[in-house]
Every structure is written in C-alpha cells, then in structure tokens.
mmCIF file of C-alpha atoms in Angstrom:
data_model
loop_
_atom_site.group_PDB
_atom_site.id
_atom_site.type_symbol
_atom_site.label_atom_id
_atom_site.label_comp_id
_atom_site.label_asym_id
_atom_site.label_seq_id
_atom_site.Cartn_x
_atom_site.Cartn_y
_atom_site.Cartn_z
ATOM 1 C CA MET K 1 -1.312 19.490 18.222
ATOM 2 C CA THR K 2 -0.940 15.813 17.335
ATOM 3 C CA ILE K 3 1.458 13.962 19.643
ATOM 4 C CA ALA K 4 4.281 12.337 17.721
ATOM 5 C CA SER K 5 4.063 8.559 17.504
ATOM 6 C CA ARG K 6 7.223 6.601 18.195
ATOM 7 C CA THR K 7 6.003 3.460 16.432
ATOM 8 C CA HIS K 8 3.721 4.465 13.537
ATOM 9 C CA LEU K 9 4.432 6.963 10.766
ATOM 10 C CA VAL K 10 2.779 7.990 7.515
ATOM 11 C CA LEU K 11 4.871 7.301 4.424
ATOM 12 C CA ILE K 12 4.030 9.077 1.144
ATOM 13 C CA PRO K 13 5.890 8.175 -2.077
ATOM 14 C CA SER K 14 5.714 10.841 -4.777
ATOM 15 C CA PHE K 15 6.742 11.050 -8.420
ATOM 16 C CA ASN K 16 5.765 14.146 -10.418
ATOM 17 C CA THR K 17 2.528 14.545 -8.475
ATOM 18 C CA GLY K 18 2.145 18.245 -9.238
ATOM 19 C CA PRO K 19 0.751 20.948 -6.952
ATOM 20 C CA ILE K 20 -1.595 18.571 -5.128
ATOM 21 C CA LEU K 21 1.429 17.044 -3.363
ATOM 22 C CA ALA K 22 1.653 19.920 -0.876
ATOM 23 C CA ASP K 23 -2.082 19.705 -0.128
ATOM 24 C CA THR K 24 -1.803 15.962 0.491
ATOM 25 C CA VAL K 25 1.124 16.423 2.852
ATOM 26 C CA ARG K 26 -0.583 19.226 4.791
ATOM 27 C CA ALA K 27 -3.690 17.078 5.251
ATOM 28 C CA ALA K 28 -1.624 14.116 6.411
ATOM 29 C CA ARG K 29 0.319 16.261 8.886
ATOM 30 C CA ALA K 30 -2.918 17.668 10.284
ATOM 31 C CA ALA K 31 -4.000 14.085 11.001
ATOM 32 C CA TRP K 32 -0.728 12.465 12.092
ATOM 33 C CA ASN K 33 2.809 13.020 13.333
ATOM 34 C CA PRO K 34 5.244 12.088 11.887
ATOM 35 C CA VAL K 35 4.844 12.134 8.099
ATOM 36 C CA TRP K 36 7.677 11.208 5.752
ATOM 37 C CA VAL K 37 7.664 11.897 2.012
ATOM 38 C CA VAL K 38 9.878 9.953 -0.395
ATOM 39 C CA VAL K 39 10.473 11.998 -3.551
ATOM 40 C CA ASP K 40 11.048 9.297 -6.162
ATOM 41 C CA GLY K 41 13.171 11.113 -8.733
ATOM 42 C CA SER K 42 10.562 13.806 -9.411
ATOM 43 C CA THR K 43 11.391 16.395 -12.080
ATOM 44 C CA ASP K 44 8.309 18.649 -11.934
ATOM 45 C CA GLY K 45 9.698 20.862 -9.151
ATOM 46 C CA PHE K 46 6.615 20.778 -6.958
ATOM 47 C CA ASP K 47 8.451 18.888 -4.236
ATOM 48 C CA ARG K 48 10.514 22.030 -3.521
ATOM 49 C CA ALA K 49 7.643 23.527 -1.553
ATOM 50 C CA LEU K 50 8.065 20.644 0.884
ATOM 51 C CA GLU K 51 11.609 21.719 1.729
ATOM 52 C CA ALA K 52 10.386 24.893 3.419
ATOM 53 C CA MET K 53 7.564 22.975 5.087
ATOM 54 C CA ALA K 54 9.983 20.359 6.459
ATOM 55 C CA ALA K 55 12.423 23.028 7.664
ATOM 56 C CA ALA K 56 9.663 24.568 9.789
ATOM 57 C CA ASP K 57 8.010 21.307 10.875
ATOM 58 C CA PRO K 58 9.906 18.653 12.850
ATOM 59 C CA GLY K 59 7.039 16.227 12.184
ATOM 60 C CA LEU K 60 7.725 16.251 8.441
ATOM 61 C CA ARG K 61 10.741 14.562 6.867
ATOM 62 C CA LEU K 62 11.720 14.613 3.200
ATOM 63 C CA LEU K 63 13.685 11.740 1.615
ATOM 64 C CA ARG K 64 14.982 11.913 -1.950
ATOM 65 C CA LEU K 65 15.875 9.306 -4.550
ATOM 66 C CA PRO K 66 17.984 10.477 -7.522
ATOM 67 C CA ARG K 67 16.051 8.458 -10.109
ATOM 68 C CA ASN K 68 12.500 7.184 -10.384
ATOM 69 C CA GLY K 69 12.432 3.576 -9.240
ATOM 70 C CA GLY K 70 8.697 3.030 -8.780
ATOM 71 C CA LYS K 71 6.255 3.099 -5.895
ATOM 72 C CA GLY K 72 7.516 -0.070 -4.230
ATOM 73 C CA ALA K 73 11.150 1.038 -4.463
ATOM 74 C CA ALA K 74 10.301 4.410 -2.918
ATOM 75 C CA LEU K 75 8.351 2.777 -0.090
ATOM 76 C CA LEU K 76 11.157 0.301 0.569
ATOM 77 C CA HIS K 77 13.621 3.186 0.851
ATOM 78 C CA GLY K 78 11.356 4.930 3.343
ATOM 79 C CA MET K 79 10.579 1.770 5.300
ATOM 80 C CA GLU K 80 14.244 0.848 5.703
ATOM 81 C CA ALA K 81 14.930 4.344 7.027
ATOM 82 C CA ALA K 82 11.914 4.068 9.341
ATOM 83 C CA LEU K 83 13.096 0.738 10.732
ATOM 84 C CA ALA K 84 16.540 2.204 11.364
ATOM 85 C CA ALA K 85 14.871 5.069 13.244
ATOM 86 C CA GLY K 86 12.983 2.649 15.499
ATOM 87 C CA PHE K 87 9.519 2.686 13.896
ATOM 88 C CA THR K 88 7.554 -0.546 13.665
ATOM 89 C CA HIS K 89 4.667 0.353 11.317
ATOM 90 C CA ALA K 90 4.021 2.632 8.363
ATOM 91 C CA LEU K 91 0.793 3.776 6.765
ATOM 92 C CA ALA K 92 1.372 4.027 3.021
ATOM 93 C CA MET K 93 -0.583 6.857 1.417
ATOM 94 C CA ASP K 94 -0.666 8.027 -2.207
ATOM 95 C CA ALA K 95 0.435 11.582 -2.927
ATOM 96 C CA ASP K 96 -2.290 12.346 -5.470
ATOM 97 C CA GLY K 97 -5.112 13.245 -3.099
ATOM 98 C CA GLN K 98 -7.153 10.065 -3.589
ATOM 99 C CA HIS K 99 -6.686 8.773 -0.050
ATOM 100 C CA PRO K 100 -8.546 10.541 2.794
ATOM 101 C CA ALA K 101 -6.203 11.893 5.454
ATOM 102 C CA ASN K 102 -9.003 12.032 8.011
ATOM 103 C CA GLU K 103 -9.036 8.205 8.022
ATOM 104 C CA ILE K 104 -5.400 7.996 9.144
ATOM 105 C CA PRO K 105 -6.067 7.959 12.924
ATOM 106 C CA ALA K 106 -8.622 5.149 12.658
ATOM 107 C CA MET K 107 -6.264 3.061 10.518
ATOM 108 C CA MET K 108 -3.426 3.621 12.975
ATOM 109 C CA ALA K 109 -5.677 2.731 15.927
ATOM 110 C CA ALA K 110 -6.631 -0.545 14.244
ATOM 111 C CA SER K 111 -2.947 -1.318 13.752
ATOM 112 C CA ALA K 112 -2.040 -0.441 17.343
ATOM 113 C CA ALA K 113 -4.780 -2.790 18.578
ATOM 114 C CA ALA K 114 -3.477 -5.654 16.401
ATOM 115 C CA PRO K 115 0.202 -4.946 15.676
ATOM 116 C CA ARG K 116 0.803 -8.207 13.788
ATOM 117 C CA ALA K 117 -1.936 -7.424 11.287
ATOM 118 C CA LEU K 118 -1.859 -5.813 7.887
ATOM 119 C CA VAL K 119 -4.565 -3.140 8.019
ATOM 120 C CA LEU K 120 -6.040 -2.837 4.532
ATOM 121 C CA GLY K 121 -8.144 0.030 3.273
ATOM 122 C CA VAL K 122 -11.003 -1.218 1.112
ATOM 123 C CA PRO K 123 -12.031 1.488 -1.366
ATOM 124 C CA VAL K 124 -15.529 2.912 -1.409
ATOM 125 C CA PHE K 125 -15.757 4.473 -4.858
ATOM 126 C CA GLY K 126 -17.626 7.622 -5.748
ATOM 127 C CA PRO K 127 -19.511 8.135 -9.018
ATOM 128 C CA GLU K 128 -16.483 9.825 -10.575
ATOM 129 C CA ALA K 129 -14.342 6.672 -10.394
ATOM 130 C CA PRO K 130 -13.406 5.367 -13.866
ATOM 131 C CA ALA K 131 -15.480 2.256 -14.552
ATOM 132 C CA ILE K 132 -12.545 0.499 -16.214
ATOM 133 C CA ARG K 133 -10.502 0.864 -13.021
ATOM 134 C CA VAL K 134 -13.332 -0.297 -10.762
ATOM 135 C CA ARG K 135 -14.085 -3.381 -12.878
ATOM 136 C CA GLY K 136 -10.477 -4.159 -13.682
ATOM 137 C CA ARG K 137 -9.392 -4.480 -10.057
ATOM 138 C CA ARG K 138 -11.861 -7.335 -9.567
ATOM 139 C CA VAL K 139 -9.546 -9.543 -11.636
ATOM 140 C CA SER K 140 -6.539 -8.852 -9.415
ATOM 141 C CA ASN K 141 -8.671 -9.258 -6.302
ATOM 142 C CA PHE K 142 -9.828 -12.691 -7.457
ATOM 143 C CA TRP K 143 -6.279 -13.907 -8.078
ATOM 144 C CA ALA K 144 -4.914 -12.462 -4.834
ATOM 145 C CA ASN K 145 -7.648 -14.217 -2.877
ATOM 146 C CA LEU K 146 -7.098 -17.475 -4.731
ATOM 147 C CA GLU K 147 -3.342 -17.274 -4.052
ATOM 148 C CA THR K 148 -4.061 -16.927 -0.319
ATOM 149 C CA LEU K 149 -7.082 -19.274 -0.182
ATOM 150 C CA TRP K 150 -9.329 -16.356 0.730
ATOM 151 C CA ALA K 151 -7.372 -15.342 3.823
ATOM 152 C CA GLY K 152 -9.066 -11.947 3.951
ATOM 153 C CA ILE K 153 -7.550 -9.541 1.410
ATOM 154 C CA GLY K 154 -10.453 -7.157 0.913
ATOM 155 C CA ASP K 155 -8.761 -5.248 -1.920
ATOM 156 C CA SER K 156 -5.415 -6.142 -3.448
ATOM 157 C CA LEU K 157 -4.664 -2.849 -5.210
ATOM 158 C CA PHE K 158 -5.731 -0.084 -2.831
ATOM 159 C CA GLY K 159 -2.538 1.430 -1.439
ATOM 160 C CA PHE K 160 -3.919 3.023 1.743
ATOM 161 C CA ARG K 161 -2.596 0.505 4.297
ATOM 162 C CA VAL K 162 -0.746 0.128 7.574
ATOM 163 C CA TYR K 163 2.170 -2.289 7.165
ATOM 164 C CA PRO K 164 4.170 -3.991 9.913
ATOM 165 C CA LEU K 165 7.605 -2.924 8.709
ATOM 166 C CA ALA K 166 9.886 -5.825 9.650
ATOM 167 C CA PRO K 167 8.097 -8.640 7.767
ATOM 168 C CA LEU K 168 7.438 -6.517 4.683
ATOM 169 C CA VAL K 169 11.012 -5.270 4.409
ATOM 170 C CA ALA K 170 12.251 -8.851 4.861
ATOM 171 C CA GLU K 171 10.012 -10.019 2.003
ATOM 172 C CA MET K 172 11.102 -7.195 -0.282
ATOM 173 C CA ARG K 173 14.785 -7.819 0.344
ATOM 174 C CA ARG K 174 14.309 -11.407 -0.839
ATOM 175 C CA THR K 175 13.107 -10.419 -4.321
ATOM 176 C CA ARG K 176 13.825 -7.908 -7.058
ATOM 177 C CA TRP K 177 10.101 -7.588 -7.732
ATOM 178 C CA MET K 178 7.537 -5.505 -5.813
ATOM 179 C CA ARG K 179 9.212 -2.269 -6.921
ATOM 180 C CA ARG K 180 6.587 -0.712 -9.201
ATOM 181 C CA TYR K 181 2.826 -1.085 -9.767
ATOM 182 C CA ASP K 182 3.056 -4.712 -8.676
ATOM 183 C CA PHE K 183 3.887 -3.656 -5.114
ATOM 184 C CA ASP K 184 0.440 -3.392 -3.512
ATOM 185 C CA ALA K 185 -0.960 -6.768 -4.606
ATOM 186 C CA GLU K 186 2.229 -8.745 -4.071
ATOM 187 C CA ALA K 187 2.842 -7.208 -0.644
ATOM 188 C CA ALA K 188 -0.607 -8.268 0.545
ATOM 189 C CA VAL K 189 -0.232 -11.809 -0.795
ATOM 190 C CA ARG K 190 3.249 -12.364 0.602
ATOM 191 C CA LEU K 191 2.361 -11.003 4.035
ATOM 192 C CA SER K 192 -0.668 -13.275 4.061
ATOM 193 C CA TRP K 193 1.624 -16.206 3.231
ATOM 194 C CA ARG K 194 3.665 -15.240 6.280
ATOM 195 C CA GLY K 195 0.557 -15.714 8.393
ATOM 196 C CA LEU K 196 -0.177 -12.060 9.130
ATOM 197 C CA PRO K 197 -3.856 -11.424 9.931
ATOM 198 C CA MET K 198 -5.784 -9.147 7.576
ATOM 199 C CA ILE K 199 -7.942 -6.316 8.915
ATOM 200 C CA ASN K 200 -10.155 -4.597 6.338
ATOM 201 C CA ARG K 201 -11.538 -1.090 6.799
ATOM 202 C CA PRO K 202 -13.821 0.623 4.245
ATOM 203 C CA VAL K 203 -12.301 3.915 3.090
ATOM 204 C CA PRO K 204 -13.773 6.459 0.661
ATOM 205 C CA VAL K 205 -11.580 7.123 -2.372
ATOM 206 C CA ARG K 206 -11.784 10.117 -4.659
ATOM 207 C CA TYR K 207 -10.600 10.313 -8.257
ATOM 208 C CA LEU K 208 -9.710 13.932 -8.954
ATOM 209 C CA ALA K 209 -10.297 15.406 -12.403
ATOM 210 C CA ARG K 210 -7.313 16.927 -14.205
ATOM 211 C CA GLU K 211 -8.613 20.437 -13.575
ATOM 212 C CA GLU K 212 -8.700 19.617 -9.834
ATOM 213 C CA GLY K 213 -5.023 18.683 -9.926
ATOM 214 C CA GLY K 214 -5.586 14.974 -10.470
ATOM 215 C CA VAL K 215 -2.639 13.053 -11.881
ATOM 216 C CA THR K 216 -2.111 9.384 -12.649
ATOM 217 C CA HIS K 217 0.874 7.363 -13.812
ATOM 218 C CA PHE K 218 -1.262 4.269 -14.428
ATOM 219 C CA ARG K 219 -0.852 2.886 -17.946
ATOM 220 C CA TYR K 220 -3.544 0.358 -18.738
ATOM 221 C CA GLY K 221 -1.557 -1.936 -21.038
ATOM 222 C CA ARG K 222 1.829 -1.721 -19.340
ATOM 223 C CA ASP K 223 0.590 -2.055 -15.775
ATOM 224 C CA ASN K 224 -1.884 -4.833 -16.496
ATOM 225 C CA LEU K 225 0.922 -6.803 -18.146
ATOM 226 C CA LEU K 226 2.977 -6.242 -15.007
ATOM 227 C CA LEU K 227 0.108 -7.490 -12.833
ATOM 228 C CA THR K 228 -0.400 -10.528 -15.068
ATOM 229 C CA GLY K 229 3.261 -11.494 -14.775
ATOM 230 C CA MET K 230 3.135 -10.949 -11.026
ATOM 231 C CA HIS K 231 0.154 -13.256 -10.554
ATOM 232 C CA LEU K 232 1.802 -15.933 -12.706
ATOM 233 C CA ARG K 233 4.822 -15.772 -10.384
ATOM 234 C CA LEU K 234 2.639 -15.837 -7.282
ATOM 235 C CA LEU K 235 0.689 -18.839 -8.528
ATOM 236 C CA SER K 236 3.849 -20.937 -8.485
ATOM 237 C CA GLY K 237 4.493 -19.851 -4.905
ATOM 238 C CA PHE K 238 0.873 -20.580 -4.059
ATOM 239 C CA LEU K 239 1.157 -24.153 -5.290
ATOM 240 C CA LEU K 240 4.248 -24.732 -3.149
ATOM 241 C CA ARG K 241 2.442 -23.371 -0.094
ATOM 242 C CA LEU K 242 -0.922 -24.968 -0.813
ATOM 243 C CA PRO K 243 -0.781 -27.600 1.977
ATOM 244 C CA LEU K 244 0.088 -24.970 4.603
ATOM 245 C CA LEU K 245 -2.542 -22.531 3.310
ATOM 246 C CA ALA K 246 -5.157 -25.284 3.318
ATOM 247 C CA MET K 247 -4.382 -26.132 6.948
ATOM 248 C CA ARG K 248 -4.684 -22.463 7.892
ATOM 249 C CA ARG K 249 -8.003 -22.171 6.123
ATOM 250 C CA LEU K 250 -9.276 -25.267 7.889
ATOM 251 C CA ALA K 251 -8.184 -23.818 11.236
ATOM 252 C CA ARG K 252 -10.005 -20.540 10.463
ATOM 253 C CA SER K 253 -13.222 -22.317 9.541
ATOM 254 C CA ARG K 254 -13.230 -24.802 12.432
ATOM 255 C CA PRO K 255 -14.530 -22.438 15.168
ATOM 256 C CA ALA K 256 -17.406 -21.344 12.947
ATOM 257 C CA ALA K 257 -18.315 -24.954 12.224
ATOM 258 C CA MET K 258 -18.284 -25.792 15.944
ATOM 259 C CA THR K 259 -20.481 -22.779 16.734
ATOM 260 C CA ASP K 260 -23.004 -23.788 14.065
ATOM 261 C CA SER K 261 -23.260 -27.259 15.543
#
C-alpha cells in the first residue's frame, strides 16, 4: 500500500468526463496517496461513482463546485484547500485518461528533490495524436519561451505537472485570468517570471478514441482565441520584466561560457 504523503498530492479537475473518470482515479490512487478530485459542476452523473470510492478510501477526497468555472478555477479551488490542509505541492492530472498514472511517482520524486521547481511533463505523442493539436501547440510553446527568454518551459500546454502551491496560488489570486484553457501556459510563464526553476520530464500521452471513452472539451476556435489574448497580455508583462529576465538569462549562460573557455 502506498504511504500517504504529507506534502504532495494528486489533484484531478473533472467536468463531464464520462465513465473514464473512475478509471483515471483508480489508476492515480494505485500510484499515489492522497488523490483529490475537483468536480467542476459536472452534470453527466459519472462523478457519483467516486462518492462510494471516497467513502471507502481515506486516500481519496472529492471536492465539488456548483457550476463549471473551468480547469484553472477548479485547480485553484483544490490548491487552496490543499494549502489549508498543509500540503506544499500538487501534481495536476487530467481526468480523461491521457496522462499516465504510472509516471506520478517519478514526477513527485523530481519535485521532492527540487521543491522550488515547477516539474513539467513534456508530451511524447503516439501516432493517434491529432496532427492539428501537435502542430498547434508549437505556436504557444514559441510564445511562452519568448515571454520567459527561453527559461526552460519544455511544453506550455501539457497539464501533467507538479506545482509548488504557494507561489502559484499567490499568482492566481492576483488576476482574474488563468481560470480556463489559458491556465496551463500562463501558470508556467508566471512561475518562470517568479524565478522558479523548470524541470522537464518526457511523458507519454495517449489520445483516446471516442469508443474508448475519450472526451475533449477543447474547441479549436474558442480556445485558440483565448490563448491568443493570453499571450498578448503576457507580452506586455514580458516587456516590463525584460531587463530582469535578460540578467537571469545571462547568469544561466555564464557558467557554460566559462566551461567552454
């Protein structure tokens, strides 16, 4: 049986994920303790199976929001509750079965070894991954790296990450943004601006077909407009921070330059 961590938990936001939600939660619980699920105003009824699971499993906690507020809003709700309970870090994991639960221990170990760092999963796509999604994320990755002067964000959109809770919650409380699909990219950029180190770990990702229970709430036009607006906002913040970011980049490159000489 997995020993319960007092510092690191798995946090799974879910909105109308369907029957695969229970499978995702079981896999996460087999890999880690504790696991919290934030039901973000779901109406499909599949979250009810988690009530019986949570009643019989002290390592599983279910949080509910009355209305759908978006991924970032659900994670913020869970992270604030985690901070109040004494946790310091949370691994965010999608409920739709794309993220591999067997990678949770390695991600948590990387975080425990470097607690100030943001541990980023970098997706390794299979042949089933939609080409439009694989190519499209390159645009967001370019802008996120520009906005941080290439501080080490391996992938700006992949949501399988271990976050230090205190700095992320502080950033989210300062803004009304970062509540929906813009959460993943903006969280990485803003934590980089705070000076948090980035640790990148390759992680296989699986896109499930509809007949396998796959579900997506991604809307190409709507969500790309949201990302575009987010990067326009971040660019203004980038320009204000440019001198500081440039000094940090110079400091990162200086040891390498000395070694080469």
